[in-house]
């Protein structure tokens, strides 16, 4: 009696299509930034819910903390054919935040605004937008240039806030150094 030899089934090969928009948060494992990355992912999923196709955490090294969004981009065409426009739709990546170029980590509300500006520019984020007027950016810049210097109490409050931020960053650096695992870009 002969046994029929059966080869194991070959997996079907097909391109993997990630749901768009897709947000990736690349974080340094040596700096122990996974919890921070997970927090941002949770905040984005809570705010945008089904408007986001996926949020992915990508471990890396070298002090990286980069938030990138991959979204559909349809170039403006003069063609009136919808099928031609659909054929030209491509995935585009946009870096929303890079710790090394933007300096530190984003405030949650700033990251939410940047995501919103890419995927739903007309959306109101409620309390996140309360003190932020996208249309009045130019007016605010002009008013700030014409405004007199800060009062002494306002200047003292600003200095105290800056001091607290510096202290937090120093504490975080000491915590990373005490763990014995610090990459050269973490400081």
Coordinates of N, CA, C and O in Angstrom, one line a residue:
X1 N 0.8 -1.2 0.0 CA 0.0 0.0 0.0 C 0.9 1.2 0.0 O 1.7 1.4 0.9
X2 N 0.7 2.0 -1.0 CA 1.5 3.3 -1.1 C 0.8 4.4 -0.5 O -0.4 4.6 -0.7
X3 N 1.5 5.3 0.2 CA 0.9 6.5 0.7 C 1.1 7.6 -0.3 O 2.2 7.8 -0.9
X4 N 0.1 8.3 -0.5 CA 0.1 9.5 -1.4 C 0.9 10.6 -0.7 O 0.6 10.9 0.5
X5 N 1.9 11.0 -1.3 CA 2.6 12.1 -0.7 C 2.0 13.5 -1.1 O 1.7 13.8 -2.2
X6 N 1.7 14.2 0.0 CA 1.0 15.4 -0.2 C 1.9 16.5 0.3 O 2.5 16.5 1.4
X7 N 2.1 17.5 -0.6 CA 3.0 18.6 -0.2 C 2.1 19.6 0.6 O 0.9 19.7 0.5
X8 N 2.8 20.2 1.6 CA 2.0 21.2 2.4 C 1.5 22.3 1.5 O 2.1 22.7 0.5
X9 N 0.3 22.8 1.8 CA -0.3 23.8 0.9 C 0.6 25.1 0.9 O 1.1 25.5 2.0
X10 N 0.7 25.6 -0.2 CA 1.5 26.9 -0.4 C 0.6 28.1 0.0 O -0.6 28.1 -0.5
X11 N 1.1 29.0 0.8 CA 0.2 30.1 1.1 C 0.0 31.0 -0.1 O 0.9 31.1 -0.9
X12 N -1.2 31.5 -0.2 CA -1.5 32.4 -1.3 C -0.7 33.7 -1.1 O -0.6 34.2 0.0
X13 N -0.1 34.2 -2.2 CA 0.6 35.4 -2.1 C -0.2 36.6 -2.7 O -0.5 36.5 -3.8
X14 N -0.5 37.5 -1.9 CA -1.2 38.7 -2.3 C -0.7 39.9 -1.6 O -0.2 39.8 -0.5
X15 N -0.8 41.0 -2.2 CA -0.3 42.2 -1.5 C -1.2 42.5 -0.3 O -2.4 42.3 -0.3
X16 N -0.6 42.9 0.8 CA -1.3 43.2 2.0 C -1.7 44.7 2.0 O -0.9 45.6 1.8
X17 N -3.0 44.9 2.1 CA -3.5 46.2 2.0 C -3.9 46.6 3.4 O -4.9 46.1 4.0
X18 N -3.2 47.6 4.0 CA -3.5 48.1 5.3 C -4.7 49.1 5.2 O -4.7 49.8 4.2
X19 N -5.6 49.1 6.1 CA -6.7 50.1 6.1 C -6.1 51.5 6.3 O -5.3 51.7 7.1
X20 N -6.6 52.4 5.4 CA -6.1 53.8 5.5 C -7.2 54.6 6.1 O -8.4 54.3 5.9
X21 N -6.9 55.7 6.8 CA -5.6 56.1 7.2 C -5.0 55.2 8.2 O -5.6 54.7 9.1
X22 N -3.7 55.1 8.1 CA -2.9 54.2 9.0 C -1.9 55.1 9.7 O -1.1 55.8 9.1
X23 N -1.8 55.1 11.0 CA -0.9 55.9 11.8 C 0.1 54.9 12.4 O -0.3 53.9 13.1
X24 N 1.4 55.2 12.3 CA 2.4 54.4 12.9 C 3.1 55.3 14.0 O 3.4 56.5 13.7
X25 N 3.4 54.7 15.1 CA 4.1 55.4 16.1 C 5.4 54.6 16.4 O 5.4 53.5 16.9
X26 N 6.5 55.1 15.9 CA 7.8 54.4 16.0 C 8.5 55.0 17.3 O 8.6 56.2 17.4
X27 N 8.8 54.1 18.2 CA 9.4 54.5 19.5 C 10.6 53.8 19.9 O 10.8 52.6 19.4
X28 N 11.5 54.4 20.7 CA 12.7 53.8 21.1 C 12.5 52.9 22.3 O 12.0 53.3 23.3
X29 N 12.8 51.6 22.1 CA 12.7 50.6 23.2 C 13.7 50.8 24.3 O 13.5 50.6 25.5
X30 N 14.9 51.3 23.9 CA 16.0 51.5 24.9 C 15.6 52.7 25.8 O 16.0 52.7 27.0
X31 N 14.9 53.6 25.3 CA 14.4 54.8 26.1 C 13.2 54.5 26.9 O 12.7 55.3 27.7
X32 N 12.6 53.3 26.7 CA 11.4 52.8 27.4 C 10.2 53.8 27.1 O 9.5 54.2 28.0
X33 N 10.0 54.1 25.8 CA 8.9 54.9 25.4 C 7.7 54.2 24.9 O 6.8 54.8 24.3
X34 N 7.6 52.9 25.2 CA 6.4 52.1 24.7 C 5.1 52.6 25.4 O 4.1 52.7 24.7
X35 N 5.1 52.9 26.7 CA 3.9 53.3 27.3 C 3.4 54.6 26.8 O 2.3 54.8 26.6
X36 N 4.4 55.5 26.5 CA 4.0 56.8 25.9 C 3.4 56.6 24.5 O 2.4 57.2 24.2
X37 N 4.0 55.7 23.7 CA 3.5 55.5 22.4 C 2.1 54.9 22.5 O 1.2 55.2 21.7
X38 N 1.9 53.9 23.4 CA 0.6 53.3 23.6 C -0.5 54.3 24.0 O -1.7 54.3 23.6
X39 N -0.1 55.3 24.9 CA -1.0 56.3 25.3 C -1.5 57.2 24.2 O -2.7 57.4 24.0
X40 N -0.5 57.6 23.3 CA -0.9 58.4 22.1 C -1.8 57.6 21.2 O -2.8 58.1 20.7
X41 N -1.5 56.3 21.0 CA -2.4 55.4 20.2 C -3.8 55.4 20.8 O -4.8 55.5 20.0
X42 N -3.9 55.2 22.1 CA -5.2 55.1 22.7 C -6.0 56.5 22.5 O -7.2 56.5 22.2
X43 N -5.3 57.6 22.7 CA -5.9 58.9 22.6 C -6.4 59.1 21.1 O -7.6 59.6 20.9
X44 N -5.6 58.7 20.2 CA -6.0 58.9 18.8 C -7.2 58.0 18.4 O -8.2 58.4 17.8
X45 N -7.2 56.7 18.9 CA -8.3 55.8 18.6 C -9.6 56.3 19.3 O -10.7 56.2 18.8
X46 N -9.4 56.8 20.5 CA -10.6 57.3 21.3 C -11.2 58.5 20.6 O -12.5 58.6 20.5
X47 N -10.4 59.4 20.1 CA -10.9 60.6 19.4 C -11.5 60.3 18.0 O -12.5 60.8 17.7
X48 N -10.7 59.6 17.2 CA -11.1 59.4 15.8 C -11.9 58.1 15.5 O -12.4 58.0 14.4
X49 N -11.9 57.2 16.4 CA -12.7 56.0 16.3 C -12.6 55.3 14.9 O -11.5 54.9 14.5
X50 N -13.6 55.3 14.2 CA -13.7 54.6 12.9 C -13.1 55.4 11.8 O -13.0 54.9 10.6
X51 N -12.7 56.7 12.0 CA -12.1 57.5 11.0 C -10.7 57.0 10.7 O -10.1 57.4 9.7
X52 N -10.1 56.3 11.6 CA -8.7 55.8 11.5 C -8.8 54.3 11.2 O -9.6 53.6 11.8
X53 N -8.1 53.9 10.2 CA -8.1 52.5 9.8 C -7.3 51.6 10.7 O -7.6 50.5 11.0
X54 N -6.2 52.2 11.2 CA -5.2 51.4 12.0 C -4.2 52.3 12.7 O -3.8 53.3 12.2
X55 N -3.8 51.9 13.9 CA -2.7 52.6 14.6 C -1.8 51.5 15.0 O -2.1 50.5 15.6
X56 N -0.5 51.6 14.6 CA 0.5 50.6 14.8 C 1.6 51.1 15.6 O 2.1 52.3 15.4
X57 N 2.1 50.3 16.6 CA 3.3 50.7 17.4 C 4.5 49.9 16.8 O 4.4 48.7 16.6
X58 N 5.5 50.7 16.5 CA 6.7 50.1 15.8 C 7.9 50.3 16.7 O 8.5 51.4 16.8
X59 N 8.4 49.2 17.4 CA 9.6 49.4 18.2 C 10.9 49.6 17.4 O 11.0 49.1 16.3
X60 N 11.7 50.5 17.9 CA 13.0 50.8 17.2 C 14.0 51.2 18.3 O 13.7 51.1 19.5
X61 N 15.2 51.7 17.9 CA 16.2 52.1 18.8 C 16.7 53.5 18.3 O 16.2 54.0 17.3
X62 N 17.6 54.0 19.0 CA 18.3 55.3 18.6 C 17.6 56.5 19.0 O 17.8 57.6 18.4
X63 N 16.7 56.5 20.0 CA 16.0 57.7 20.5 C 15.0 58.2 19.6 O 14.6 59.3 19.7
X64 N 14.4 57.3 18.8 CA 13.4 57.7 17.8 C 12.0 57.8 18.5 O 11.7 57.0 19.3
X65 N 11.2 58.8 18.1 CA 9.8 58.8 18.4 C 9.2 59.6 17.2 O 9.2 60.8 17.2
X66 N 8.7 58.8 16.3 CA 8.2 59.4 15.0 C 6.7 59.0 14.8 O 6.5 57.8 14.8
X67 N 5.8 59.9 14.6 CA 4.4 59.6 14.3 C 4.2 59.9 12.9 O 4.4 61.0 12.4
X68 N 3.8 58.9 12.1 CA 3.6 59.0 10.6 C 2.2 58.6 10.3 O 1.7 57.6 10.9
X69 N 1.5 59.3 9.4 CA 0.2 58.9 8.9 C 0.3 58.6 7.4 O 0.9 59.3 6.7
X70 N -0.3 57.4 7.1 CA -0.4 57.0 5.7 C -1.9 57.2 5.3 O -2.7 56.6 6.0
X71 N -2.1 58.0 4.3 CA -3.5 58.3 3.9 C -3.6 58.3 2.4 O -2.6 58.3 1.7
X72 N -4.8 58.2 1.9 CA -5.1 58.3 0.5 C -4.8 59.7 -0.1 O -5.2 60.6 0.6
X73 N -4.2 59.7 -1.2 CA -4.0 61.0 -1.9 C -4.5 60.8 -3.3 O -4.0 60.0 -4.0
X74 N -5.4 61.7 -3.7 CA -5.9 61.7 -5.0 C -5.5 63.0 -5.7 O -5.9 64.1 -5.2
X75 N -4.6 62.9 -6.6 CA -4.1 64.2 -7.3 C -5.2 64.8 -8.0 O -6.1 64.2 -8.5
X76 N -5.3 66.2 -8.0 CA -6.3 66.9 -8.7 C -6.1 66.7 -10.2 O -5.0 66.9 -10.7
X77 N -7.1 66.3 -10.9 CA -7.0 66.1 -12.3 C -8.1 66.9 -13.1 O -9.1 67.2 -12.5
X78 N -7.9 67.1 -14.3 CA -8.9 67.8 -15.1 C -9.8 66.8 -15.8 O -10.8 67.1 -16.4
X79 N -9.5 65.5 -15.6 CA -10.3 64.4 -16.2 C -11.7 64.4 -15.4 O -11.7 64.4 -14.2
X80 N -12.7 64.2 -16.2 CA -14.0 64.1 -15.6 C -14.4 62.6 -15.3 O -15.5 62.4 -14.7
X81 N -13.6 61.7 -15.6 CA -13.9 60.3 -15.4 C -13.6 59.9 -14.0 O -12.4 60.0 -13.5
X82 N -14.6 59.4 -13.2 CA -14.3 58.9 -11.9 C -13.4 57.7 -11.8 O -12.6 57.6 -10.9
X83 N -13.4 56.9 -12.8 CA -12.6 55.7 -12.8 C -11.1 56.1 -13.0 O -10.2 55.5 -12.4
X84 N -10.8 57.1 -13.8 CA -9.5 57.6 -13.9 C -8.9 58.2 -12.6 O -7.8 57.9 -12.2
X85 N -9.8 58.9 -11.9 CA -9.3 59.4 -10.6 C -9.1 58.3 -9.6 O -8.1 58.3 -8.8
X86 N -9.9 57.3 -9.6 CA -9.8 56.1 -8.7 C -8.5 55.4 -9.0 O -7.8 54.9 -8.1
X87 N -8.1 55.3 -10.2 CA -6.9 54.6 -10.6 C -5.7 55.3 -10.2 O -4.6 54.7 -9.9
X88 N -5.8 56.6 -10.1 CA -4.6 57.5 -9.7 C -4.5 57.7 -8.2 O -3.5 58.3 -7.7
X89 N -5.4 57.2 -7.4 CA -5.3 57.3 -5.9 C -4.2 56.5 -5.4 O -4.0 55.4 -5.7
X90 N -3.3 57.2 -4.6 CA -2.2 56.5 -4.1 C -2.1 56.8 -2.6 O -2.8 57.6 -2.0
X91 N -1.3 56.0 -1.9 CA -1.1 56.2 -0.5 C 0.1 57.2 -0.3 O 1.1 57.0 -1.0
X92 N -0.1 58.1 0.6 CA 0.9 59.1 0.8 C 1.2 59.1 2.3 O 0.4 58.9 3.1
X93 N 2.5 59.3 2.6 CA 2.9 59.3 4.0 C 3.2 60.7 4.4 O 3.8 61.5 3.6
X94 N 2.8 61.1 5.6 CA 3.1 62.4 6.2 C 3.6 62.2 7.6 O 2.9 61.6 8.4
X95 N 4.8 62.8 7.9 CA 5.3 62.7 9.3 C 4.6 63.8 10.1 O 4.7 65.0 9.8
X96 N 3.9 63.4 11.1 CA 3.1 64.3 11.9 C 4.0 64.8 13.1 O 3.8 66.0 13.5
X97 N 4.9 64.0 13.6 CA 5.8 64.4 14.7 C 7.0 63.6 14.6 O 7.0 62.4 14.5
X98 N 8.2 64.3 14.8 CA 9.5 63.7 14.9 C 10.2 64.3 16.1 O 10.4 65.5 16.1
X99 N 10.4 63.5 17.1 CA 11.0 64.1 18.4 C 12.3 64.9 18.1 O 12.6 65.9 18.7
X100 N 13.1 64.4 17.2 CA 14.4 65.0 16.9 C 14.2 66.3 16.2 O 15.0 67.3 16.4
X101 N 13.3 66.5 15.3 CA 13.1 67.7 14.5 C 12.1 68.7 15.2 O 12.3 69.9 15.1
X102 N 11.1 68.1 15.8 CA 10.1 69.0 16.5 C 10.4 69.3 17.9 O 9.7 70.2 18.5
X103 N 11.4 68.6 18.5 CA 11.8 68.9 19.8 C 10.9 68.3 20.9 O 9.8 68.8 21.2
X104 N 11.3 67.2 21.4 CA 10.5 66.5 22.5 C 9.3 65.8 22.0 O 9.3 65.3 20.8
X105 N 8.3 65.7 22.8 CA 7.1 65.0 22.5 C 5.9 65.9 22.3 O 5.9 67.0 22.9
X106 N 5.0 65.5 21.5 CA 3.8 66.4 21.3 C 2.9 66.4 22.4 O 2.7 65.4 23.2
X107 N 2.2 67.5 22.6 CA 1.0 67.5 23.5 C 0.0 66.7 22.8 O -0.1 66.8 21.6
X108 N -0.9 66.0 23.5 CA -1.9 65.2 22.9 C -2.8 66.0 22.0 O -3.1 65.6 20.9
X109 N -3.2 67.2 22.4 CA -4.1 68.1 21.6 C -3.4 68.5 20.3 O -4.1 68.5 19.3
X110 N -2.1 68.7 20.3 CA -1.4 69.1 19.1 C -1.4 67.9 18.1 O -1.5 68.1 16.9
X111 N -1.1 66.7 18.6 CA -1.1 65.5 17.8 C -2.5 65.3 17.2 O -2.6 65.0 16.0
X112 N -3.5 65.4 18.0 CA -4.9 65.3 17.5 C -5.2 66.3 16.4 O -5.8 65.9 15.4
X113 N -4.8 67.5 16.6 CA -5.0 68.5 15.5 C -4.3 68.2 14.2 O -4.8 68.3 13.2
X114 N -3.1 67.7 14.4 CA -2.3 67.3 13.1 C -2.9 66.2 12.4 O -3.0 66.1 11.2
X115 N -3.5 65.2 13.2 CA -4.2 64.1 12.5 C -5.4 64.6 11.9 O -5.7 64.3 10.7
X116 N -6.2 65.4 12.6 CA -7.4 65.9 12.1 C -7.2 66.7 10.8 O -7.9 66.6 9.8
X117 N -6.1 67.5 10.8 CA -5.8 68.3 9.6 C -5.6 67.5 8.3 O -5.8 68.0 7.2
X118 N -5.1 66.3 8.5 CA -4.9 65.4 7.4 C -6.1 64.6 7.0 O -6.5 64.5 5.8
X119 N -6.8 64.0 8.0 CA -7.9 63.1 7.6 C -9.3 63.7 7.6 O -10.2 63.3 6.8
X120 N -9.6 64.8 8.4 CA -10.9 65.4 8.4 C -10.7 66.9 8.7 O -11.0 67.4 9.8
X121 N -10.2 67.7 7.8 CA -9.8 69.1 8.0 C -11.0 69.9 8.6 O -10.7 70.9 9.3
X122 N -12.2 69.6 8.2 CA -13.3 70.5 8.7 C -13.8 70.1 10.1 O -14.7 70.7 10.6
X123 N -13.3 69.0 10.6 CA -13.9 68.5 11.9 C -13.5 69.4 13.1 O -12.4 69.8 13.2
X124 N -14.5 69.6 14.0 CA -14.3 70.3 15.2 C -13.9 69.3 16.3 O -14.6 68.3 16.5
X125 N -12.8 69.6 17.0 CA -12.3 68.7 18.0 C -12.8 69.1 19.4 O -12.3 68.6 20.4
X126 N -13.8 69.9 19.5 CA -14.4 70.3 20.7 C -13.5 71.1 21.6 O -12.9 72.1 21.2
X127 N -13.3 70.6 22.8 CA -12.4 71.4 23.8 C -11.0 71.5 23.3 O -10.3 72.4 23.7
X128 N -10.5 70.6 22.5 CA -9.2 70.7 22.0 C -9.0 71.9 21.1 O -7.9 72.6 21.1
X129 N -10.1 72.3 20.4 CA -10.0 73.5 19.6 C -10.5 74.8 20.3 O -10.5 75.8 19.6
X130 N -10.8 74.7 21.5 CA -11.4 75.9 22.2 C -10.5 77.1 22.1 O -10.9 78.2 21.8
X131 N -9.2 76.9 22.4 CA -8.3 78.0 22.4 C -7.4 78.1 21.1 O -6.5 78.8 21.1
X132 N -7.8 77.3 20.2 CA -7.0 77.2 18.9 C -7.9 77.5 17.7 O -8.8 76.8 17.4
X133 N -7.6 78.6 17.1 CA -8.3 79.0 15.9 C -7.4 78.9 14.7 O -6.5 79.7 14.5
X134 N -7.7 77.9 13.9 CA -6.8 77.7 12.7 C -6.9 78.9 11.7 O -6.0 79.2 11.1
X135 N -8.1 79.5 11.6 CA -8.3 80.5 10.6 C -7.7 81.9 11.1 O -7.4 82.7 10.3
X136 N -7.5 82.0 12.4 CA -6.9 83.2 12.9 C -5.5 83.2 13.2 O -4.9 84.0 13.9
X137 N -4.7 82.3 12.7 CA -3.3 82.1 12.9 C -2.6 83.4 12.5 O -1.7 83.9 13.2
X138 N -2.9 83.9 11.3 CA -2.2 85.1 10.8 C -2.5 86.3 11.7 O -1.6 87.0 12.1
X139 N -3.7 86.5 12.1 CA -4.1 87.6 13.0 C -3.4 87.5 14.3 O -2.9 88.5 14.9
X140 N -3.3 86.3 14.9 CA -2.7 86.1 16.2 C -1.2 86.4 16.1 O -0.7 87.1 17.0
X141 N -0.6 86.1 15.0 CA 0.8 86.4 14.8 C 1.1 87.9 14.8 O 2.0 88.4 15.4
X142 N 0.2 88.6 14.1 CA 0.3 90.0 14.0 C 0.0 90.7 15.3 O 0.7 91.6 15.7
X143 N -1.0 90.2 16.1 CA -1.3 90.8 17.4 C -0.1 90.5 18.3 O 0.2 91.4 19.1
X144 N 0.5 89.4 18.3 CA 1.6 89.1 19.2 C 2.8 90.0 18.9 O 3.5 90.4 19.8
X145 N 3.0 90.3 17.7 CA 4.1 91.2 17.3 C 3.9 92.6 17.8 O 4.8 93.3 18.2
X146 N 2.6 93.0 17.8 CA 2.2 94.4 18.3 C 2.0 94.5 19.8 O 1.9 95.6 20.3
X147 N 1.9 93.4 20.5 CA 1.5 93.4 21.9 C 2.7 93.9 22.7 O 3.9 93.6 22.4
X148 N 2.4 94.6 23.8 CA 3.5 95.0 24.7 C 4.1 93.8 25.4 O 3.6 92.7 25.4
X149 N 5.3 94.0 26.1 CA 5.9 92.9 26.8 C 5.0 92.4 27.9 O 4.1 93.1 28.4
X150 N 5.3 91.2 28.3 CA 4.5 90.5 29.3 C 4.6 91.3 30.7 O 5.6 91.8 31.0
X151 N 3.5 91.3 31.4 CA 3.6 91.9 32.7 C 4.5 91.0 33.6 O 4.8 89.9 33.3
X152 N 5.0 91.6 34.7 CA 5.9 90.8 35.5 C 5.3 89.5 36.1 O 6.0 88.5 36.2
X153 N 4.0 89.5 36.4 CA 3.4 88.3 37.0 C 3.3 87.3 35.9 O 3.5 86.1 36.1
X154 N 2.9 87.7 34.7 CA 2.8 86.7 33.5 C 4.2 86.2 33.2 O 4.4 85.0 32.9
X155 N 5.2 87.0 33.2 CA 6.6 86.6 32.9 C 7.1 85.6 34.0 O 7.7 84.6 33.7
X156 N 6.7 85.8 35.3 CA 7.1 84.9 36.3 C 6.4 83.6 36.2 O 7.0 82.5 36.4
X157 N 5.1 83.6 35.8 CA 4.4 82.3 35.6 C 5.0 81.6 34.4 O 5.1 80.3 34.5
X158 N 5.4 82.2 33.3 CA 6.0 81.6 32.2 C 7.3 81.0 32.6 O 7.7 79.9 32.2
X159 N 8.1 81.7 33.4 CA 9.4 81.2 33.8 C 9.2 80.0 34.7 O 10.0 79.0 34.6
X160 N 8.2 80.0 35.6 CA 8.0 78.8 36.4 C 7.6 77.6 35.6 O 8.0 76.5 35.9
X161 N 6.7 77.8 34.6 CA 6.3 76.7 33.8 C 7.5 76.1 33.0 O 7.6 74.9 32.9
X162 N 8.4 77.0 32.5 CA 9.6 76.5 31.8 C 10.5 75.7 32.7 O 11.1 74.7 32.4
X163 N 10.6 76.2 34.0 CA 11.4 75.5 35.0 C 10.9 74.1 35.3 O 11.6 73.2 35.5
X164 N 9.6 74.0 35.4 CA 8.9 72.7 35.7 C 9.2 71.7 34.5 O 9.5 70.6 34.7
X165 N 9.1 72.2 33.3 CA 9.4 71.4 32.1 C 10.8 70.9 32.1 O 11.1 69.7 31.8
X166 N 11.8 71.8 32.4 CA 13.2 71.4 32.5 C 13.4 70.4 33.5 O 14.1 69.4 33.3
X167 N 12.7 70.5 34.7 CA 12.9 69.6 35.8 C 12.4 68.2 35.4 O 13.0 67.2 35.7
X168 N 11.2 68.2 34.7 CA 10.6 66.9 34.2 C 11.6 66.2 33.3 O 11.8 65.0 33.3
X169 N 12.2 67.0 32.3 CA 13.1 66.4 31.4 C 14.3 65.8 32.1 O 14.8 64.8 31.7
X170 N 14.8 66.6 33.0 CA 16.0 66.1 33.8 C 15.7 64.9 34.6 O 16.5 63.9 34.6
X171 N 14.5 64.8 35.2 CA 14.1 63.6 35.9 C 14.0 62.4 35.0 O 14.5 61.3 35.3
X172 N 13.5 62.6 33.8 CA 13.3 61.5 32.8 C 14.7 61.0 32.4 O 15.0 59.8 32.3
X173 N 15.6 62.0 32.2 CA 17.0 61.6 31.8 C 17.7 60.8 32.8 O 18.4 59.8 32.6
X174 N 17.5 61.2 34.1 CA 18.1 60.5 35.2 C 17.5 59.1 35.4 O 18.2 58.1 35.6
X175 N 16.2 59.0 35.2 CA 15.6 57.7 35.3 C 16.1 56.7 34.2 O 16.4 55.6 34.5
X176 N 16.3 57.2 33.0 CA 16.8 56.4 31.9 C 18.2 56.0 32.2 O 18.7 54.9 31.9
X177 N 19.0 57.0 32.7 CA 20.4 56.7 33.0 C 20.6 55.6 34.1 O 21.4 54.8 34.1
X178 N 19.7 55.7 35.1 CA 19.7 54.8 36.2 C 19.4 53.3 35.8 O 19.8 52.4 36.5
X179 N 18.6 53.2 34.7 CA 18.3 51.8 34.3 C 19.5 51.1 33.7 O 19.4 49.9 33.5
X180 N 20.5 51.9 33.3 CA 21.7 51.2 32.7 C 21.5 51.0 31.2 O 22.5 50.6 30.5
X181 N 20.4 51.2 30.6 CA 20.1 51.0 29.2 C 19.7 52.3 28.6 O 18.6 52.7 28.7
X182 N 20.7 53.0 28.0 CA 20.4 54.3 27.4 C 21.1 54.4 26.1 O 22.3 54.1 26.0
X183 N 20.3 54.7 25.1 CA 21.0 54.9 23.8 C 21.6 56.3 23.7 O 21.2 57.2 24.5
X184 N 22.5 56.5 22.7 CA 23.2 57.7 22.7 C 22.4 58.9 22.3 O 22.7 60.1 22.6
X185 N 21.2 58.7 21.8 CA 20.3 59.9 21.4 C 19.3 60.2 22.4 O 18.5 61.1 22.2
X186 N 19.2 59.5 23.5 CA 18.2 59.7 24.5 C 18.3 61.0 25.3 O 17.3 61.5 25.8
X187 N 19.4 61.5 25.5 CA 19.6 62.6 26.5 C 19.1 63.9 25.9 O 18.7 64.2 24.9

